[in-house]
Short mmCIF file of C-alpha atoms in Angstrom, two decimals:
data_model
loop_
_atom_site.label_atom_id
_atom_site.label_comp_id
_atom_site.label_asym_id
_atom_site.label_seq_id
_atom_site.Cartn_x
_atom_site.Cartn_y
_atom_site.Cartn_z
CA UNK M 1 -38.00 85.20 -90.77
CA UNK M 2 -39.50 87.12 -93.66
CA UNK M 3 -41.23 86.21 -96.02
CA UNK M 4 -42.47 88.12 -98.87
CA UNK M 5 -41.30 91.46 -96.87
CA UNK M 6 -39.49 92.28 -99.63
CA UNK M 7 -42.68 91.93 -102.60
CA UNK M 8 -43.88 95.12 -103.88
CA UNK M 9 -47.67 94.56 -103.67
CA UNK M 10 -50.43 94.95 -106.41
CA UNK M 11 -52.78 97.63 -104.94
CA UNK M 12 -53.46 98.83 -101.60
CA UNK M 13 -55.75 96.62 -98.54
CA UNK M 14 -57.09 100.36 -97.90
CA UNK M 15 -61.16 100.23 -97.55
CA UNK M 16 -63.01 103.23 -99.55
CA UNK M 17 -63.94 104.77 -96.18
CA UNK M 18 -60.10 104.55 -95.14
CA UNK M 19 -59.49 106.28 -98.64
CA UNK M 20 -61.86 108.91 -98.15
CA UNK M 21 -60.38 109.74 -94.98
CA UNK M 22 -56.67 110.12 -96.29
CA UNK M 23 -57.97 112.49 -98.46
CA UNK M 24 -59.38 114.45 -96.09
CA UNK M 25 -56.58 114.32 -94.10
CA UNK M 26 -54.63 115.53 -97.19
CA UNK M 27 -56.56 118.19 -97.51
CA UNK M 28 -56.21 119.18 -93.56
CA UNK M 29 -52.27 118.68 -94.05
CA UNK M 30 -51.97 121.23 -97.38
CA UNK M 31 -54.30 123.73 -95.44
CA UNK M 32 -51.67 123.51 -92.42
CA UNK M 33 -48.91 124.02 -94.61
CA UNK M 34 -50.77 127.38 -96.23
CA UNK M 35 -50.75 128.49 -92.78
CA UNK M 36 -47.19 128.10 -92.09
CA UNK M 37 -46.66 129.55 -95.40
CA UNK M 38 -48.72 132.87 -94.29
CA UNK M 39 -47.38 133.07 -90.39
CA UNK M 40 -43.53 132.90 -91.95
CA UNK M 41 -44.39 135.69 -93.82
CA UNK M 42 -46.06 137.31 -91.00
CA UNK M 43 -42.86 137.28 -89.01
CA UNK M 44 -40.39 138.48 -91.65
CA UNK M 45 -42.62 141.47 -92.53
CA UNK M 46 -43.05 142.09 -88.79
CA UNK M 47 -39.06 142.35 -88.43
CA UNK M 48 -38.76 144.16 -91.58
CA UNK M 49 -41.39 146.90 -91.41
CA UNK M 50 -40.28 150.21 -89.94
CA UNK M 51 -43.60 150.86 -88.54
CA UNK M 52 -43.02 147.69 -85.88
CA UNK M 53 -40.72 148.31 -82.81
CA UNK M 54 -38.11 145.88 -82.46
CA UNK M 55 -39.45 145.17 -78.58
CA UNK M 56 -43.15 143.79 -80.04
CA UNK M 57 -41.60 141.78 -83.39
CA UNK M 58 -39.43 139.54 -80.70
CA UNK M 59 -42.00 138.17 -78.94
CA UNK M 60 -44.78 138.10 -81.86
CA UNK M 61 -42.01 135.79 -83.86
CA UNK M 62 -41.57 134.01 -80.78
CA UNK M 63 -45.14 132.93 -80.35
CA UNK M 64 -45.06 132.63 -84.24
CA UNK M 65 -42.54 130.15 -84.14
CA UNK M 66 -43.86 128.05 -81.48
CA UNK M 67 -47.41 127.83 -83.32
CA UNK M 68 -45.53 126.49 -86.19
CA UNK M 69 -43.24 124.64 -84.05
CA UNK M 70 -46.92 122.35 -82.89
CA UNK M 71 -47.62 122.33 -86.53
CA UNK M 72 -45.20 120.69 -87.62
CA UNK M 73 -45.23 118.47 -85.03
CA UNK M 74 -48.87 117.26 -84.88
CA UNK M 75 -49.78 117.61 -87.71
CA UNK M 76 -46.93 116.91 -90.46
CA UNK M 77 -45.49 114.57 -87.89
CA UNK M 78 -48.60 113.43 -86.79
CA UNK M 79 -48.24 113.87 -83.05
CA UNK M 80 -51.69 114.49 -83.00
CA UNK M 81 -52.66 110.44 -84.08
CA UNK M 82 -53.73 108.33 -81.92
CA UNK M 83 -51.03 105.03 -81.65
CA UNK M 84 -48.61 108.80 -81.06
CA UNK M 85 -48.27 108.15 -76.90
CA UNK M 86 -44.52 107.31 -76.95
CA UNK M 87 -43.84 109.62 -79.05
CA UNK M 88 -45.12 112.34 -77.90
CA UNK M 89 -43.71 111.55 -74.37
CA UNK M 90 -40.04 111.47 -76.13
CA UNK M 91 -40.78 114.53 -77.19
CA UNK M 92 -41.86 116.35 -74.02
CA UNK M 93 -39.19 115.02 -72.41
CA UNK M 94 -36.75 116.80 -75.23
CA UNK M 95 -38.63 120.10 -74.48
CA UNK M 96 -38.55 119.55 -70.59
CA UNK M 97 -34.98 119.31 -71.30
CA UNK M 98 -34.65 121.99 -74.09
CA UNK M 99 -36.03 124.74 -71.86
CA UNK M 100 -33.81 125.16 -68.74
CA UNK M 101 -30.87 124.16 -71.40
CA UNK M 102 -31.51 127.08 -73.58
CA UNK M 103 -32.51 129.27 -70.63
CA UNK M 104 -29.41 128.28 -68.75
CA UNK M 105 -26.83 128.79 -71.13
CA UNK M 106 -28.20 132.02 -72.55
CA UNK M 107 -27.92 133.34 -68.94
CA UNK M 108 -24.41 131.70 -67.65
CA UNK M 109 -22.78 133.09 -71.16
CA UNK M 110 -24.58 135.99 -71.19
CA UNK M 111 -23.22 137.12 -68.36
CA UNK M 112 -19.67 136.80 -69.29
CA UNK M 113 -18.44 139.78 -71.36
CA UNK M 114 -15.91 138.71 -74.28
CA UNK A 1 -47.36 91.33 -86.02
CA UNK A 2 -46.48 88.54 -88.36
CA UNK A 3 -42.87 88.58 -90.07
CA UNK A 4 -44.73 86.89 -93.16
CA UNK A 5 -47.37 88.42 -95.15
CA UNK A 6 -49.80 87.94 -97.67
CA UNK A 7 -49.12 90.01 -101.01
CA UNK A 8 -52.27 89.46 -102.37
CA UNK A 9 -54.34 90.87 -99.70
CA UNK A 10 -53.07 94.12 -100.66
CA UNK A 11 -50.82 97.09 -99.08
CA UNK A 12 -51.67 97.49 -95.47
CA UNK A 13 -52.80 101.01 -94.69
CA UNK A 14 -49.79 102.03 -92.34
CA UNK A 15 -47.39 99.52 -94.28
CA UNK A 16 -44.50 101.50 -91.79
CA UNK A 17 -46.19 100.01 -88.93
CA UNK A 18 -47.55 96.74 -90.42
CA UNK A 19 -44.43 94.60 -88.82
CA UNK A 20 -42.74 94.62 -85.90
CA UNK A 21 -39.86 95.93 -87.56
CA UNK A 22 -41.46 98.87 -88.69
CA UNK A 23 -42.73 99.43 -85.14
CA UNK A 24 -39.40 99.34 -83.36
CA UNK A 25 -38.27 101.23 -86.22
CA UNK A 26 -40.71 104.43 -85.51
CA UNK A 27 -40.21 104.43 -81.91
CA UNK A 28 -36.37 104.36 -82.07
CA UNK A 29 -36.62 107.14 -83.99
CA UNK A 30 -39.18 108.93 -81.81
CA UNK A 31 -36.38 108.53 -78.95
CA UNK A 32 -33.25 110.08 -81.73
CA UNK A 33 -35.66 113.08 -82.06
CA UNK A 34 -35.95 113.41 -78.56
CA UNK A 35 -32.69 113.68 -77.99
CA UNK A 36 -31.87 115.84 -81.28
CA UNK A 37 -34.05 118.48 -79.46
CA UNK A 38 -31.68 118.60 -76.55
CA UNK A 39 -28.78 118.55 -78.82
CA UNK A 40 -29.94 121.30 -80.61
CA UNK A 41 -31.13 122.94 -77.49
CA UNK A 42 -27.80 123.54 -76.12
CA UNK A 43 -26.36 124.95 -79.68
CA UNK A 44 -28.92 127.29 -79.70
CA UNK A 45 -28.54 128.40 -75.65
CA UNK A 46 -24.75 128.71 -76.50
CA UNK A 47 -25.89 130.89 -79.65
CA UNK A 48 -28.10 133.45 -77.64
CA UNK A 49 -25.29 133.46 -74.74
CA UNK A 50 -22.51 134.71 -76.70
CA UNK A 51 -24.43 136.39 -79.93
CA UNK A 52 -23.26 139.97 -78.60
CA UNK A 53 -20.11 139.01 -77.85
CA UNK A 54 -18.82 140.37 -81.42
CA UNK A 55 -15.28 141.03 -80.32
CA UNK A 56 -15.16 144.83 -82.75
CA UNK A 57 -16.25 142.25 -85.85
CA UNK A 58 -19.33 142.53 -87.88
CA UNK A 59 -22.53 142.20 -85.90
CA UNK A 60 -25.29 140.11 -87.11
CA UNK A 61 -27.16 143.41 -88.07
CA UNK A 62 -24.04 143.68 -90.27
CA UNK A 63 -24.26 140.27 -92.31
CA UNK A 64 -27.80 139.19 -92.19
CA UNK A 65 -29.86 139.38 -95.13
CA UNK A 66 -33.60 138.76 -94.83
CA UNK A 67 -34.43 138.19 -98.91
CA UNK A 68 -32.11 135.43 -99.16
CA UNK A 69 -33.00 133.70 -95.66
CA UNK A 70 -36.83 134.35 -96.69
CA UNK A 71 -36.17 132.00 -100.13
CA UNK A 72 -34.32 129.57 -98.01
CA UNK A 73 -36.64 129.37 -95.34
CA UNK A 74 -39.34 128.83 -98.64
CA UNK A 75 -37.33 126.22 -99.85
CA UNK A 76 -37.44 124.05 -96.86
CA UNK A 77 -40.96 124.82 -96.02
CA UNK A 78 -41.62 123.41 -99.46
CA UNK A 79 -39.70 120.20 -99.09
CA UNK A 80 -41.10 119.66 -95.94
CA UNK A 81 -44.84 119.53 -98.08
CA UNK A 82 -43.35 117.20 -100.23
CA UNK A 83 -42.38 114.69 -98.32
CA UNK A 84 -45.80 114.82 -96.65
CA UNK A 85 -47.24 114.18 -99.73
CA UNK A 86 -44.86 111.48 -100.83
CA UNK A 87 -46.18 109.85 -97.57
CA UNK A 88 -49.39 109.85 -99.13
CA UNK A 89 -48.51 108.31 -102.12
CA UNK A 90 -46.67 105.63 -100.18
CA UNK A 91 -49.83 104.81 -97.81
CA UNK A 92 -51.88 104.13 -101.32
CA UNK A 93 -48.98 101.87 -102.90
CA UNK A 94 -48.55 104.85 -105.75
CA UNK A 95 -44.70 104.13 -105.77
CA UNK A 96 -44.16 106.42 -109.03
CA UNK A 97 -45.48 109.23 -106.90
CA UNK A 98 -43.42 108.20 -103.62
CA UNK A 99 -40.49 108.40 -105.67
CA UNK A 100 -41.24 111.68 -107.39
CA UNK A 101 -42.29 113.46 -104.54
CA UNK A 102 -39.26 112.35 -102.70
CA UNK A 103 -36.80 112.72 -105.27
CA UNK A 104 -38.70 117.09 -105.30
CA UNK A 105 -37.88 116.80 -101.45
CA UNK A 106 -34.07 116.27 -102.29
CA UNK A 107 -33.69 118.70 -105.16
CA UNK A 108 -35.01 121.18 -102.76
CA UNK A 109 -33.50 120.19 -99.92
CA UNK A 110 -30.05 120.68 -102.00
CA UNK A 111 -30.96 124.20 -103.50
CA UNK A 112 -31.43 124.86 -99.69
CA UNK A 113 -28.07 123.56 -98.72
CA UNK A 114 -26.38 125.22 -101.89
CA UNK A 115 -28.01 128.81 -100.46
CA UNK A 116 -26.78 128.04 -97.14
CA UNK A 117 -22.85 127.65 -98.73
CA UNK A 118 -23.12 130.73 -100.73
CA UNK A 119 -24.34 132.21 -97.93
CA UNK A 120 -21.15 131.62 -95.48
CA UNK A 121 -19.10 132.05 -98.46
CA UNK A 122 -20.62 135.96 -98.43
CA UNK A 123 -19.96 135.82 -94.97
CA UNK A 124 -16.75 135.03 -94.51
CA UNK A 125 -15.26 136.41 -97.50
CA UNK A 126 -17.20 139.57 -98.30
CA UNK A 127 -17.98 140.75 -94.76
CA UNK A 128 -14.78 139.06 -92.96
CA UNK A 129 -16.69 137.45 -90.47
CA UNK A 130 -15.12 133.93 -90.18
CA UNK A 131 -15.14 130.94 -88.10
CA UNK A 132 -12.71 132.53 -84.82
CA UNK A 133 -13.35 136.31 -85.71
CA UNK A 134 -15.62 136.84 -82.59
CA UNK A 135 -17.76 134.58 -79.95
CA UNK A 136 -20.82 135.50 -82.22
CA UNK A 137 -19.16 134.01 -85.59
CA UNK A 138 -18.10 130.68 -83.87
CA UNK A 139 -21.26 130.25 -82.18
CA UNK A 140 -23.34 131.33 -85.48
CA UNK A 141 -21.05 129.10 -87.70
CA UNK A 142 -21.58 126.36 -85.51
CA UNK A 143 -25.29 126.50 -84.70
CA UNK A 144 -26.26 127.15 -88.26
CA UNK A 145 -24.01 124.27 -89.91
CA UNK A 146 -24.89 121.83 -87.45
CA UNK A 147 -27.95 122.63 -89.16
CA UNK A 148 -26.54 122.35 -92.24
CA UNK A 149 -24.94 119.51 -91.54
CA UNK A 150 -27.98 117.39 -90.72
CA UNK A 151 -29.47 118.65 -94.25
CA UNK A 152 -26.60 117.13 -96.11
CA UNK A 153 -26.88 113.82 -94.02
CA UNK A 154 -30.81 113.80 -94.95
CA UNK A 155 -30.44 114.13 -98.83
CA UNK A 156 -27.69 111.33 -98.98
CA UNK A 157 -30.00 109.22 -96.65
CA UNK A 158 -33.25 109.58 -98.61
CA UNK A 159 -30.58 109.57 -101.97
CA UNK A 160 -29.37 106.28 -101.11
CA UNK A 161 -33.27 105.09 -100.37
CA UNK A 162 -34.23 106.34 -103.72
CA UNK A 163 -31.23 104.99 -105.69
CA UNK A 164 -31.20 101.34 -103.59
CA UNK A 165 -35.28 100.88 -104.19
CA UNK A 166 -35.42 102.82 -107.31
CA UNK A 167 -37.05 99.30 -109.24
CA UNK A 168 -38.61 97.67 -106.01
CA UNK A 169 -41.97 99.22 -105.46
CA UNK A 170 -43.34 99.45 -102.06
CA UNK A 171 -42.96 96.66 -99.65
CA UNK A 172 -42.82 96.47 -95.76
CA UNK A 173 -39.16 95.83 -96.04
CA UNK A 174 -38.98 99.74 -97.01
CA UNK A 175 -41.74 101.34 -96.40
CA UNK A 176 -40.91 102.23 -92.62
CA UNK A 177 -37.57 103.65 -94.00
CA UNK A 178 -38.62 106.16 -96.10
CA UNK A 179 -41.25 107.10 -93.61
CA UNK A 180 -38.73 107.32 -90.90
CA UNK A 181 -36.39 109.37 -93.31
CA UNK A 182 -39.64 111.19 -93.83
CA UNK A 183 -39.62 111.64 -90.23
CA UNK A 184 -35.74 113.35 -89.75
CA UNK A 185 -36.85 115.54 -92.70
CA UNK A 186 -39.68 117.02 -90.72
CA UNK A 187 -37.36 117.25 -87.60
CA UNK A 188 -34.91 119.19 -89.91
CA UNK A 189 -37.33 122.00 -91.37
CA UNK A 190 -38.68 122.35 -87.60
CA UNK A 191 -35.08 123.21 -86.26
CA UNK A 192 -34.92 125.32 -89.66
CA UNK A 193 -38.16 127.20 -87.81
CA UNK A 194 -36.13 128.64 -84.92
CA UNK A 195 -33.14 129.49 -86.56
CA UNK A 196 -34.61 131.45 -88.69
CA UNK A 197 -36.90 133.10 -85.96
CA UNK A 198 -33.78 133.05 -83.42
CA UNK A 199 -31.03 134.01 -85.10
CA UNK A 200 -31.81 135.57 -88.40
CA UNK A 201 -35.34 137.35 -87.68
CA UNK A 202 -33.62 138.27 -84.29
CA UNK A 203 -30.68 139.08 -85.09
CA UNK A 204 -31.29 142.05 -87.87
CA UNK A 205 -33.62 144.54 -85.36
CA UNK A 206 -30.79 144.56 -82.83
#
């Protein structure tokens, strides 16, 4: 089985339409990624400004990090594609996992004083 | 999905779904990443369970220092871009810029994992927190070089990719492996997101 698999190919089958819409995805991929430039900044000056109390900056990171958390996923991981279904049901299984893991063990070990 | 294919027709436009290959390829990796997130999951549940457990050693307020964890967590932001872009490149049969762009995702990825030494050299040495000094440093250590750890597997995957197809421009055979290295790359700098949110950005207010 196999043939030609391994030929590097000439140019690409892609139509202009199909071009023109890679670049516009390309454009919607480096606008993402500005975004998760400017929210990481957001959360380190939120921790390290005086003028922020320690009991808002958790949660504001928090949320922070989960909107970058979908970013990367759908959209530099393209989650958001169609042809994505099994996929993205992996990965909700993973989080319907991750979250009584995490919540579990924070509260079991917490609990114990060392 | 034929396992033959004709060259002169072109690059297909997903060439890392074009054969059935590919396919099983992407979706065996879907179900790794799945599970990675448990993995990780429990590291970091064991991490917030014992983080004040600091045993009369240095806190994390102690060690933690935001400017250097800010240029790492640029770093991998950055990479992460790159290889996005080198997945461009690859969907338009521009090997020379799949390469490039991938061989920027390495370089960065390796000033990341160079930061991340230095820092648990400062750690350990400087501020005497090392690897059985409290509940906090073994649970820190391990969280964060687990991390680490899949870094360092990622840049002598995508290494060997580059090095092994450095002369054979794009073809099905490897397309769906750099894009499912592309993939664990992605997965890598996401983790990278809560650690620095959970543990660093956390861990200096307390």
């Amino acid at each position: 089985m196999g043939e030609n698999l391994s030929q590097p190919f000439t140019d690409s089958a892609m139509s202009k339409d199909e071009k023109i819409q890679m670049e516009q995805e390309k454009r919607v991929q480096i606008t993402a990624f500005a975004f998760m430039i400017f929210i990481t900044i957001l959360a380190f000056i939120a921790v390290a400004s005086e003028a922020i109390p320690y009991g808002f900056a958790v949660p504001f990171i928090l949320l922070l990090a989960m909107v970058q958390f979908f970013l990367q996923m759908f959209y530099f991981m393209h989650l958001k594609d169609k042809d994505h279904g099994w996929p993205n049901a992996m990965m909700v299984s993973g989080i319907f996992l991750s979250a009584p893991t995490v919540i579990s063990l924070t509260i079991l070990l917490g609990e114990v004083k060392f | 999905m034929a396992d033959s294919v004709d060259i002169s027709k072109g690059l297909p436009p997903n060439p890392e779904k074009a054969t059935l290959e590919g396919q099983n390829k992407f979706l065996g990796f879907w179900v790794f990443l799945g599970g990675e997130t448990i993995m990780f999951a429990t590291f970091f549940g064991t991490y917030l369970g014992l983080r004040g457990g600091t045993a009369d050693g240095p806190t994390s307020a102690d060690v933690f220092s935001l400017p250097l964890v800010f240029i790492m967590t640029m770093i991998l932001l950055t990479s992460s871009l790159t290889s996005v872009l080198a997945m461009f490149a690859m969907k338009k049969n521009n090997f020379k810029a799949l390469m490039g762009w991938m061989w920027v995702t390495v370089l960065l990825g390796a000033a990341f994992l160079g930061l991340e030494i230095f820092e648990f050299y400062e750690y350990s040495v400087h501020y005497g927190l090392g690897y059985t000094t409290s509940a906090f440093a073994s649970s820190f250590y391990t969280l964060v070089g687990l991390h680490g750890a899949h870094v360092l597997f990622g840049l002598g995957w995508i290494t060997t990719l580059l090095v092994r197809y450095r002369k054979s421009g794009i073809t099905l055979t490897n397309a769906p492996k750099f894009y499912v290295a592309s993939l664990y790359w992605h997965f890598i700098d996401v983790v990278w997101v809560f650690i620095f949110t959970v543990v660093y950005l956390m861990g200096v207010g307390v």
